């Protein structure tokens, strides 16, 4: 070029800055210029070939900033992959490799692997589900993935190894023992692990044998097998409302599972996470990845019984009275996900369990739903008032009990309820309504509300759930009970 700079180097802006000034001699490039390549333009010298190894020693390169190393590499014609570390640039410039340096696998920094269809599935196992590298590597090999796809995730270095093993080559077949244990695990064949609501007992989580995610339900429920029995783990965005509803149920004598909270401030929380990551299968880890990201996990008692959808015969009278008590509880909680008396839905028979050995009905998923709209609150209160008024006038022949009869026939395998059966359910409803008036006073409701907030004061997400509970709305429903039954 006129200014003596080799062609092909520099940007357009730099060309303008390097134009020769009249009267000033142009700088002379002293680098070695090789002969022009075959087929090249005559008279136009090609760009200089710079040695790809820097003259500087490795110790000098290590003292330089990363940006300086990158600029030197660019001028030297080195093209390193996007996201290469500082050590990679030093290795390329000095021609030496630092001893005992473990390079980062490409999946740790290359986000493009999460979009590539060849690596997307396994990238999520590594990045989201936190599955160990060795397991993913073996799974890719056993699935017949091409070596190019495996290299995109793990690089050109040695394959990842299990702890305490020396994996020298690609395995031909590796059975997933954790998966087989998970498939064989059936919670109903084991007893329930006792839940101590006061003692965290974090060391017991180190003895978890297998963990399995529930196949039913919208919320995340995990069954864990311990030496003493099965325990249930649950998380979700309405955990505080469900704990408060369970406390109310226990106050009025409804059978509910024992439960306690494991927060991220407790040591038990991290023991639970470690146990799940260690014992869950690959498919389970993907399913519970969102649960592991929650800051609160409920440790719940396992109810070894049958849901109403699996009960064939009509329960005994004492169990039917407990069904009436659960209906009264749902009215107080505004829980529409169970028995459809004052709600226009089909109901959910999976949330009532019968334990034949005890002849007791257990209420599951006792979330309290407090409407924020005053108008919606008045609608619910008017329905509750109509339910109680019709019960006093028509007894078990009111339209609400006809709806219960339809639910019993269509949503469960049991036969139609007789008049005597409906009378027992209605009796249980009235007795529980009176218990609500007696036990659930304003002082008691406020006390439980404060205790719920104290479980995890420092977390805003938990407090937002607690603040969704309206004690005044609960008292308004209980006042309707007091008006008709007391």
Short mmCIF file of C-alpha atoms in Angstrom, two decimals:
data_model
loop_
_atom_site.label_atom_id
_atom_site.label_comp_id
_atom_site.label_asym_id
_atom_site.label_seq_id
_atom_site.Cartn_x
_atom_site.Cartn_y
_atom_site.Cartn_z
CA UNK A 1 0.00 0.00 0.00
CA UNK A 2 1.13 3.64 -0.37
CA UNK A 3 1.80 4.00 3.35
CA UNK A 4 3.87 0.85 3.51
CA UNK A 5 1.26 -1.13 5.55
CA UNK A 6 0.68 -4.69 4.31
CA UNK A 7 -2.60 -5.16 2.43
CA UNK A 8 -5.50 -6.80 4.21
CA UNK A 9 -4.69 -5.54 7.76
CA UNK A 10 -6.59 -2.83 9.58
CA UNK A 11 -10.07 -1.38 9.19
CA UNK A 12 -11.31 1.41 6.94
CA UNK A 13 -11.04 3.93 9.76
CA UNK A 14 -7.45 2.93 10.37
CA UNK A 15 -6.65 3.42 6.68
CA UNK A 16 -7.72 7.04 6.86
CA UNK A 17 -5.65 7.66 9.96
CA UNK A 18 -2.54 6.09 8.38
CA UNK A 19 -2.64 8.05 5.12
CA UNK A 20 0.77 9.68 4.48
CA UNK A 21 1.14 13.34 5.29
CA UNK A 22 2.71 15.52 2.53
CA UNK A 23 6.38 16.03 3.22
CA UNK A 24 6.63 13.17 5.72
CA UNK A 25 8.24 9.91 4.53
CA UNK A 26 6.06 6.83 4.87
CA UNK A 27 7.15 4.14 7.32
CA UNK A 28 8.82 1.14 5.81
CA UNK A 29 7.60 -2.34 6.73
CA UNK A 30 10.56 -4.53 7.58
CA UNK A 31 8.79 -7.85 8.02
CA UNK A 32 9.63 -10.86 5.89
CA UNK A 33 7.43 -11.09 2.81
CA UNK A 34 7.17 -14.55 1.24
CA UNK A 35 6.74 -15.07 -2.49
CA UNK A 36 3.22 -14.50 -3.79
CA UNK A 37 0.99 -17.59 -3.82
CA UNK A 38 0.12 -19.35 -7.04
CA UNK A 39 -2.76 -17.74 -8.82
CA UNK A 40 -2.34 -14.47 -6.90
CA UNK A 41 -2.42 -11.02 -8.35
CA UNK A 42 0.97 -9.92 -9.70
CA UNK A 43 2.46 -6.85 -8.16
CA UNK A 44 0.35 -7.05 -4.95
CA UNK A 45 2.30 -8.51 -2.06
CA UNK A 46 0.34 -10.88 0.23
CA UNK A 47 0.01 -10.22 3.99
CA UNK A 48 3.03 -11.11 6.04
CA UNK A 49 3.22 -14.48 7.77
CA UNK A 50 3.80 -13.87 11.44
CA UNK A 51 5.18 -16.64 13.61
CA UNK A 52 2.28 -18.21 15.56
CA UNK A 53 4.32 -18.50 18.72
CA UNK A 54 5.18 -15.35 20.58
CA UNK A 55 8.79 -14.53 21.41
CA UNK A 56 7.78 -13.77 24.97
CA UNK A 57 8.20 -16.41 27.68
CA UNK A 58 5.26 -18.02 29.36
CA UNK A 59 5.96 -16.24 32.65
CA UNK A 60 5.77 -12.88 30.87
CA UNK A 61 2.51 -13.80 29.14
CA UNK A 62 0.91 -14.81 32.43
CA UNK A 63 1.49 -11.31 33.80
CA UNK A 64 -0.41 -9.70 30.91
CA UNK A 65 -4.12 -8.95 30.92
CA UNK A 66 -6.51 -11.12 28.95
CA UNK A 67 -7.30 -8.34 26.49
CA UNK A 68 -3.62 -7.87 25.68
CA UNK A 69 -3.20 -11.59 25.07
CA UNK A 70 -6.19 -11.64 22.78
CA UNK A 71 -4.84 -8.70 20.73
CA UNK A 72 -1.44 -10.36 20.36
CA UNK A 73 -3.11 -13.58 19.24
CA UNK A 74 -5.20 -11.74 16.65
CA UNK A 75 -2.14 -9.99 15.24
CA UNK A 76 -0.34 -13.31 15.15
CA UNK A 77 -3.15 -14.88 13.12
CA UNK A 78 -4.31 -17.26 15.84
CA UNK A 79 -8.00 -18.18 15.76
CA UNK A 80 -9.11 -19.65 19.08
CA UNK A 81 -12.69 -20.80 19.76
CA UNK A 82 -15.13 -18.29 21.25
CA UNK A 83 -14.94 -18.34 25.05
CA UNK A 84 -11.39 -19.68 25.26
CA UNK A 85 -9.72 -19.10 28.61
CA UNK A 86 -6.59 -17.09 29.33
CA UNK A 87 -4.56 -20.28 29.74
CA UNK A 88 -5.62 -21.37 26.25
CA UNK A 89 -4.25 -18.14 24.76
CA UNK A 90 -1.02 -18.49 26.73
CA UNK A 91 -0.62 -22.09 25.54
CA UNK A 92 -1.13 -21.07 21.92
CA UNK A 93 1.30 -18.15 22.09
CA UNK A 94 4.06 -19.82 24.07
CA UNK A 95 3.74 -23.31 22.63
CA UNK A 96 3.79 -24.73 26.16
CA UNK A 97 1.05 -26.28 28.27
CA UNK A 98 0.74 -25.52 31.93
CA UNK A 99 1.08 -28.65 34.03
CA UNK A 100 -1.95 -30.03 35.93
CA UNK A 101 -4.44 -27.67 34.31
CA UNK A 102 -7.97 -29.06 33.81
CA UNK A 103 -9.66 -27.34 30.89
CA UNK A 104 -13.29 -26.36 31.19
CA UNK A 105 -15.67 -28.51 29.19
CA UNK A 106 -17.38 -26.62 26.34
CA UNK A 107 -20.87 -27.21 27.80
CA UNK A 108 -19.95 -24.98 30.77
CA UNK A 109 -19.48 -21.84 28.70
CA UNK A 110 -20.94 -22.44 25.24
CA UNK A 111 -24.66 -21.58 25.40
CA UNK A 112 -25.11 -22.41 21.72
CA UNK A 113 -25.07 -26.09 22.66
CA UNK A 114 -28.47 -25.61 24.29
CA UNK A 115 -29.93 -24.70 20.88
CA UNK A 116 -28.20 -27.29 18.73
CA UNK A 117 -30.57 -30.27 18.20
CA UNK A 118 -27.62 -32.69 18.45
CA UNK A 119 -26.66 -31.57 21.96
CA UNK A 120 -29.76 -29.78 23.29
CA UNK A 121 -31.12 -32.74 25.28
CA UNK A 122 -27.83 -33.63 26.97
CA UNK A 123 -26.89 -29.99 27.52
CA UNK A 124 -30.03 -29.59 29.64
CA UNK A 125 -29.14 -32.67 31.66
CA UNK A 126 -25.78 -31.12 32.48
CA UNK A 127 -26.81 -27.50 32.92
CA UNK A 128 -30.33 -27.68 34.39
CA UNK A 129 -30.70 -31.11 36.00
CA UNK A 130 -27.06 -31.08 37.22
CA UNK A 131 -26.49 -34.67 36.20
CA UNK A 132 -22.83 -35.72 36.61
CA UNK A 133 -20.71 -35.51 33.47
CA UNK A 134 -19.80 -39.21 33.53
CA UNK A 135 -23.48 -40.26 33.51
CA UNK A 136 -24.33 -38.00 30.59
CA UNK A 137 -21.21 -39.14 28.71
CA UNK A 138 -22.14 -42.81 29.14
CA UNK A 139 -25.74 -42.11 28.19
CA UNK A 140 -24.65 -40.43 24.93
CA UNK A 141 -22.37 -43.34 24.08
CA UNK A 142 -25.05 -45.94 24.81
CA UNK A 143 -27.56 -43.94 22.72
CA UNK A 144 -25.22 -44.08 19.73
CA UNK A 145 -24.52 -40.36 19.53
CA UNK A 146 -21.77 -39.47 17.03
CA UNK A 147 -18.36 -38.64 18.41
CA UNK A 148 -18.62 -35.15 16.97
CA UNK A 149 -21.66 -34.40 19.14
CA UNK A 150 -19.93 -35.83 22.22
CA UNK A 151 -16.87 -33.72 21.46
CA UNK A 152 -19.03 -30.60 21.18
CA UNK A 153 -20.07 -31.04 24.82
CA UNK A 154 -16.93 -32.49 26.42
CA UNK A 155 -14.11 -31.21 24.20
CA UNK A 156 -11.07 -33.07 23.00
CA UNK A 157 -9.67 -34.03 26.40
CA UNK A 158 -10.07 -37.32 28.23
CA UNK A 159 -13.65 -38.51 28.88
CA UNK A 160 -15.22 -37.63 32.26
CA UNK A 161 -14.72 -40.21 34.95
CA UNK A 162 -16.77 -41.49 37.83
CA UNK A 163 -15.43 -40.78 41.28
CA UNK A 164 -12.84 -43.40 42.11
CA UNK A 165 -12.74 -44.97 38.66
CA UNK A 166 -10.45 -44.77 35.68
CA UNK A 167 -12.44 -44.60 32.48
CA UNK A 168 -9.98 -45.03 29.64
CA UNK A 169 -12.30 -45.57 26.69
CA UNK A 170 -15.91 -45.25 25.68
CA UNK A 171 -18.10 -47.86 27.41
CA UNK A 172 -20.18 -50.18 25.28
CA UNK A 173 -23.08 -50.60 27.72
CA UNK A 174 -23.72 -49.20 31.21
CA UNK A 175 -26.96 -50.22 32.99
CA UNK A 176 -28.70 -47.43 34.89
CA UNK A 177 -29.02 -49.02 38.33
CA UNK A 178 -30.66 -45.92 39.80
CA UNK A 179 -33.35 -46.02 37.15
CA UNK A 180 -34.16 -49.66 37.86
CA UNK A 181 -34.43 -48.94 41.59
CA UNK A 182 -36.78 -46.05 40.88
CA UNK A 183 -39.00 -48.14 38.61
CA UNK A 184 -39.22 -50.91 41.20
CA UNK A 185 -39.97 -48.52 44.08
CA UNK A 186 -43.68 -48.55 45.03
CA UNK A 187 -44.45 -46.31 48.04
CA UNK A 188 -47.63 -48.23 48.89
CA UNK A 189 -45.60 -51.33 49.81
CA UNK A 190 -43.75 -49.52 52.59
CA UNK A 191 -44.78 -48.05 55.91
CA UNK A 192 -44.87 -44.33 56.63
CA UNK A 193 -41.81 -42.70 58.16
CA UNK A 194 -42.68 -40.85 61.40
CA UNK A 195 -42.51 -37.07 61.04
CA UNK A 196 -41.17 -35.16 64.03
CA UNK A 197 -42.36 -31.56 63.74
CA UNK A 198 -39.78 -30.26 66.24
CA UNK A 199 -36.55 -32.13 65.55
CA UNK A 200 -35.09 -31.57 62.06
CA UNK A 201 -33.01 -34.78 62.22
CA UNK A 202 -30.98 -33.85 59.13
CA UNK A 203 -28.64 -36.85 59.38
CA UNK A 204 -31.43 -39.29 58.40
CA UNK A 205 -31.44 -37.91 54.84
CA UNK A 206 -28.03 -39.45 54.21
CA UNK A 207 -29.68 -42.87 54.35
CA UNK A 208 -32.24 -42.22 51.59
CA UNK A 209 -32.31 -45.30 49.35
CA UNK A 210 -34.36 -44.06 46.41
CA UNK A 211 -36.45 -41.01 45.41
CA UNK A 212 -39.35 -40.99 42.97
CA UNK A 213 -41.61 -38.23 41.66
CA UNK A 214 -45.35 -38.69 41.87
CA UNK A 215 -47.05 -39.35 38.52
CA UNK A 216 -50.29 -37.63 39.57
CA UNK A 217 -51.06 -34.15 40.84
CA UNK A 218 -50.16 -30.74 39.51
CA UNK A 219 -47.66 -29.86 42.22
CA UNK A 220 -44.29 -31.44 42.73
CA UNK A 221 -44.50 -34.40 45.13
CA UNK A 222 -41.52 -36.71 45.72
CA UNK A 223 -41.55 -40.01 47.59
CA UNK A 224 -38.33 -40.87 49.45
CA UNK A 225 -37.59 -44.28 50.91
CA UNK A 226 -35.73 -44.21 54.24
CA UNK A 227 -34.86 -47.15 56.52
CA UNK A 228 -37.88 -46.43 58.74
CA UNK A 229 -40.35 -45.93 55.90
CA UNK A 230 -41.52 -43.48 53.23
CA UNK A 231 -41.59 -39.71 53.56
CA UNK A 232 -43.07 -37.16 51.13
CA UNK A 233 -41.42 -33.96 49.92
CA UNK A 234 -43.50 -31.19 48.42
CA UNK A 235 -42.87 -27.70 47.12
CA UNK A 236 -44.77 -25.07 45.17
CA UNK A 237 -45.92 -21.49 44.99
CA UNK A 238 -48.76 -22.05 47.52
CA UNK A 239 -46.89 -23.96 50.22
CA UNK A 240 -47.68 -21.43 52.96
CA UNK A 241 -51.43 -21.53 52.21
CA UNK A 242 -51.38 -25.33 52.35
CA UNK A 243 -49.54 -25.40 55.69
CA UNK A 244 -52.01 -22.94 57.19
CA UNK A 245 -54.94 -25.01 55.89
CA UNK A 246 -53.45 -28.15 57.45
CA UNK A 247 -53.07 -26.36 60.78
CA UNK A 248 -56.74 -25.33 60.69
CA UNK A 249 -57.78 -28.90 59.83
CA UNK A 250 -55.85 -30.30 62.77
CA UNK A 251 -57.48 -27.77 65.11
CA UNK A 252 -60.97 -29.04 64.28
CA UNK A 253 -60.09 -32.75 64.36
CA UNK A 254 -59.69 -33.52 60.64
CA UNK A 255 -57.08 -36.14 59.81
CA UNK A 256 -54.27 -34.58 57.76
CA UNK A 257 -50.62 -35.60 57.21
CA UNK A 258 -48.05 -34.19 59.60
CA UNK A 259 -45.71 -31.75 57.93
CA UNK A 260 -42.95 -29.27 58.64
CA UNK A 261 -40.95 -26.76 56.62
CA UNK A 262 -37.33 -27.12 55.52
CA UNK A 263 -36.04 -23.71 54.49
CA UNK A 264 -32.81 -22.74 52.75
CA UNK A 265 -31.67 -21.28 56.08
CA UNK A 266 -31.68 -24.77 57.65
CA UNK A 267 -29.10 -27.50 57.33
CA UNK A 268 -31.83 -30.04 56.54
CA UNK A 269 -32.68 -28.21 53.31
CA UNK A 270 -29.22 -28.90 51.85
CA UNK A 271 -29.27 -32.49 53.12
CA UNK A 272 -32.52 -33.03 51.22
CA UNK A 273 -31.11 -31.56 48.02
CA UNK A 274 -27.98 -33.70 48.27
CA UNK A 275 -30.07 -36.83 48.88
CA UNK A 276 -32.28 -36.16 45.85
CA UNK A 277 -29.33 -35.49 43.55
CA UNK A 278 -27.64 -38.66 44.76
CA UNK A 279 -30.53 -41.14 44.60
CA UNK A 280 -32.95 -39.87 41.95
CA UNK A 281 -32.83 -41.28 38.42
CA UNK A 282 -32.14 -39.10 35.39
CA UNK A 283 -35.82 -38.74 34.50
CA UNK A 284 -36.69 -37.92 38.10
CA UNK A 285 -33.99 -35.26 38.29
CA UNK A 286 -35.40 -33.56 35.21
CA UNK A 287 -38.89 -33.64 36.74
CA UNK A 288 -37.81 -32.24 40.09
CA UNK A 289 -35.33 -29.67 38.80
CA UNK A 290 -37.84 -26.89 39.52
CA UNK A 291 -38.47 -28.25 43.02
CA UNK A 292 -34.75 -28.18 43.80
CA UNK A 293 -34.70 -24.48 42.91
CA UNK A 294 -37.36 -23.59 45.51
CA UNK A 295 -36.28 -22.00 48.76
CA UNK A 296 -38.76 -24.00 50.86
CA UNK A 297 -39.57 -27.70 50.87
CA UNK A 298 -42.30 -29.30 52.99
CA UNK A 299 -41.44 -32.59 54.70
CA UNK A 300 -44.74 -34.45 54.87
CA UNK A 301 -46.02 -37.68 56.36
CA UNK A 302 -46.85 -40.40 53.85
CA UNK A 303 -50.47 -41.60 54.03
CA UNK A 304 -50.48 -45.29 53.16
CA UNK A 305 -54.09 -45.56 52.07
CA UNK A 306 -56.37 -45.53 49.03
CA UNK A 307 -57.88 -42.49 47.35
CA UNK A 308 -61.66 -42.49 46.91
CA UNK A 309 -61.21 -43.28 43.21
CA UNK A 310 -59.87 -46.72 44.24
CA UNK A 311 -62.32 -47.51 47.08
CA UNK A 312 -64.92 -50.03 45.92
CA UNK A 313 -67.27 -50.46 48.90
CA UNK A 314 -69.19 -47.87 50.91
CA UNK A 315 -67.10 -46.80 53.96
CA UNK A 316 -68.37 -47.24 57.47
CA UNK A 317 -70.47 -44.64 59.23
CA UNK A 318 -67.56 -43.12 61.15
CA UNK A 319 -65.65 -42.62 57.90
CA UNK A 320 -68.72 -41.03 56.27
CA UNK A 321 -68.99 -38.57 59.14
CA UNK A 322 -65.35 -37.65 58.53
CA UNK A 323 -66.25 -36.95 54.88
CA UNK A 324 -68.83 -34.46 56.17
CA UNK A 325 -66.14 -32.87 58.33
CA UNK A 326 -63.85 -32.51 55.30
CA UNK A 327 -66.70 -30.76 53.44
CA UNK A 328 -66.99 -28.24 56.29
CA UNK A 329 -63.22 -27.73 56.19
CA UNK A 330 -63.30 -27.07 52.44
CA UNK A 331 -66.03 -24.47 52.91
CA UNK A 332 -63.85 -22.62 55.43
CA UNK A 333 -60.75 -22.91 53.24
CA UNK A 334 -62.63 -22.18 50.00
CA UNK A 335 -60.86 -25.30 48.71
CA UNK A 336 -62.61 -26.22 45.46
CA UNK A 337 -60.20 -29.06 44.56
CA UNK A 338 -61.96 -31.81 46.47
CA UNK A 339 -65.77 -32.04 46.96
CA UNK A 340 -68.00 -29.87 44.72
CA UNK A 341 -70.79 -28.67 46.99
CA UNK A 342 -70.63 -24.88 46.61
CA UNK A 343 -68.38 -24.81 43.53
CA UNK A 344 -69.23 -25.48 39.90
CA UNK A 345 -66.67 -28.17 39.12
CA UNK A 346 -66.36 -31.95 39.01
CA UNK A 347 -64.32 -32.29 42.18
CA UNK A 348 -61.17 -34.31 42.83
CA UNK A 349 -61.52 -37.67 44.55
CA UNK A 350 -57.72 -38.11 44.68
CA UNK A 351 -57.43 -35.64 47.57
CA UNK A 352 -59.32 -37.84 50.08
CA UNK A 353 -57.57 -41.00 51.28
CA UNK A 354 -59.12 -43.85 53.20
CA UNK A 355 -56.81 -45.81 55.52
CA UNK A 356 -58.64 -49.14 55.98
CA UNK A 357 -56.63 -50.21 59.05
CA UNK A 358 -57.66 -47.04 60.92
CA UNK A 359 -61.01 -46.52 59.17
CA UNK A 360 -60.07 -42.85 58.87
CA UNK A 361 -60.41 -40.37 56.04
CA UNK A 362 -57.36 -38.15 55.39
CA UNK A 363 -57.61 -34.79 53.67
CA UNK A 364 -54.71 -33.99 51.31
CA UNK A 365 -53.80 -30.70 49.60
CA UNK A 366 -55.52 -28.43 52.11
CA UNK A 367 -54.75 -25.11 50.47
CA UNK A 368 -56.66 -22.08 51.69
CA UNK A 369 -57.83 -19.71 48.95
CA UNK A 370 -58.75 -16.21 50.11
CA UNK A 371 -60.23 -14.07 47.31
CA UNK A 372 -58.81 -10.57 47.06
CA UNK A 373 -61.97 -9.18 45.47
CA UNK A 374 -64.72 -8.12 47.88
CA UNK A 375 -67.33 -9.15 45.34
CA UNK A 376 -65.92 -12.69 45.04
CA UNK A 377 -65.85 -12.93 48.85
CA UNK A 378 -69.54 -12.03 49.03
CA UNK A 379 -70.37 -14.63 46.38
CA UNK A 380 -68.68 -17.38 48.41
CA UNK A 381 -70.33 -16.25 51.65
CA UNK A 382 -73.77 -16.24 49.99
CA UNK A 383 -73.22 -19.81 48.74
CA UNK A 384 -72.16 -20.96 52.21
CA UNK A 385 -75.20 -19.26 53.74
CA UNK A 386 -77.48 -20.98 51.20
CA UNK A 387 -75.84 -24.37 51.89
CA UNK A 388 -76.39 -24.08 55.64
CA UNK A 389 -79.94 -22.72 55.22
CA UNK A 390 -80.98 -25.52 52.84
CA UNK A 391 -79.49 -28.10 55.21
CA UNK A 392 -81.67 -26.81 58.05
CA UNK A 393 -84.80 -26.85 55.86
CA UNK A 394 -84.37 -29.90 53.61
CA UNK A 395 -81.58 -31.82 55.32
CA UNK A 396 -79.73 -34.17 52.99
CA UNK A 397 -82.27 -33.64 50.18
CA UNK A 398 -81.03 -30.14 49.25
CA UNK A 399 -79.54 -29.46 45.81
CA UNK A 400 -76.01 -29.33 47.25
CA UNK A 401 -76.28 -32.89 48.54
CA UNK A 402 -77.69 -34.01 45.20
CA UNK A 403 -74.50 -32.64 43.64
CA UNK A 404 -72.48 -34.68 46.18
CA UNK A 405 -74.46 -37.78 45.21
CA UNK A 406 -73.62 -37.20 41.54
CA UNK A 407 -69.93 -36.77 42.41
CA UNK A 408 -69.95 -39.99 44.43
CA UNK A 409 -71.38 -42.03 41.54
CA UNK A 410 -69.45 -40.50 38.63
CA UNK A 411 -66.02 -39.84 40.17
CA UNK A 412 -65.62 -42.93 42.39
CA UNK A 413 -66.23 -46.68 41.80
CA UNK A 414 -68.54 -46.82 44.84
CA UNK A 415 -72.30 -47.37 44.68
CA UNK A 416 -74.86 -44.63 45.21
CA UNK A 417 -75.12 -43.31 48.72
CA UNK A 418 -78.25 -44.22 50.61
CA UNK A 419 -80.31 -41.81 52.69
CA UNK A 420 -78.66 -43.14 55.83
CA UNK A 421 -75.24 -42.54 54.35
CA UNK A 422 -76.13 -38.95 53.44
CA UNK A 423 -77.47 -38.40 56.96
CA UNK A 424 -74.12 -39.49 58.41
CA UNK A 425 -72.24 -37.11 56.10
CA UNK A 426 -74.60 -34.26 57.03
CA UNK A 427 -74.12 -35.03 60.72
CA UNK A 428 -70.35 -34.86 60.31
CA UNK A 429 -70.73 -31.51 58.54
CA UNK A 430 -72.80 -30.00 61.37
CA UNK A 431 -70.48 -31.31 64.10
CA UNK A 432 -67.39 -29.94 62.36
CA UNK A 433 -69.09 -26.58 61.73
CA UNK A 434 -69.76 -26.29 65.46
CA UNK A 435 -66.13 -27.24 66.13
CA UNK A 436 -65.00 -24.43 63.83
CA UNK A 437 -67.02 -21.90 65.82
CA UNK A 438 -65.58 -23.22 69.07
CA UNK A 439 -61.92 -23.70 68.13
CA UNK A 440 -61.17 -21.24 65.33
CA UNK A 441 -61.48 -17.99 67.21
CA UNK A 442 -59.96 -14.76 65.97
CA UNK A 443 -57.21 -14.96 68.58
CA UNK A 444 -56.28 -18.48 67.51
CA UNK A 445 -56.33 -17.65 63.78
CA UNK A 446 -54.09 -14.62 64.27
CA UNK A 447 -51.70 -16.64 66.42
CA UNK A 448 -51.31 -19.32 63.74
CA UNK A 449 -50.90 -16.60 61.10
CA UNK A 450 -47.95 -15.12 63.03
CA UNK A 451 -46.42 -18.56 63.57
CA UNK A 452 -46.61 -19.23 59.83
CA UNK A 453 -44.81 -16.00 58.98
CA UNK A 454 -42.10 -16.73 61.56
CA UNK A 455 -41.11 -19.96 59.80
CA UNK A 456 -39.10 -18.04 57.19
CA UNK A 457 -39.08 -14.33 57.93
CA UNK A 458 -36.18 -13.41 55.68
CA UNK A 459 -37.68 -14.65 52.41
CA UNK A 460 -39.92 -12.28 50.48
CA UNK A 461 -41.48 -15.07 48.42
CA UNK A 462 -42.59 -16.91 51.55
CA UNK A 463 -43.98 -13.74 53.12
CA UNK A 464 -45.94 -12.95 49.94
CA UNK A 465 -47.68 -16.32 50.32
CA UNK A 466 -48.40 -15.67 54.00
CA UNK A 467 -49.85 -12.24 53.24
CA UNK A 468 -52.31 -13.89 50.85
CA UNK A 469 -54.16 -15.38 53.84
CA UNK A 470 -57.10 -13.21 54.95
CA UNK A 471 -58.08 -13.95 58.55
CA UNK A 472 -61.16 -11.70 58.31
CA UNK A 473 -62.49 -13.75 55.38
CA UNK A 474 -62.09 -16.98 57.39
CA UNK A 475 -63.92 -15.43 60.33
CA UNK A 476 -66.78 -14.35 58.04
CA UNK A 477 -67.31 -17.99 56.93
CA UNK A 478 -67.19 -19.20 60.53
CA UNK A 479 -69.77 -16.56 61.50
CA UNK A 480 -72.14 -18.11 58.93
CA UNK A 481 -71.69 -21.46 60.70
CA UNK A 482 -72.39 -19.80 64.05
CA UNK A 483 -75.56 -18.21 62.68
CA UNK A 484 -77.10 -21.54 61.56
CA UNK A 485 -75.70 -24.21 63.91
CA UNK A 486 -75.04 -22.50 67.25
#
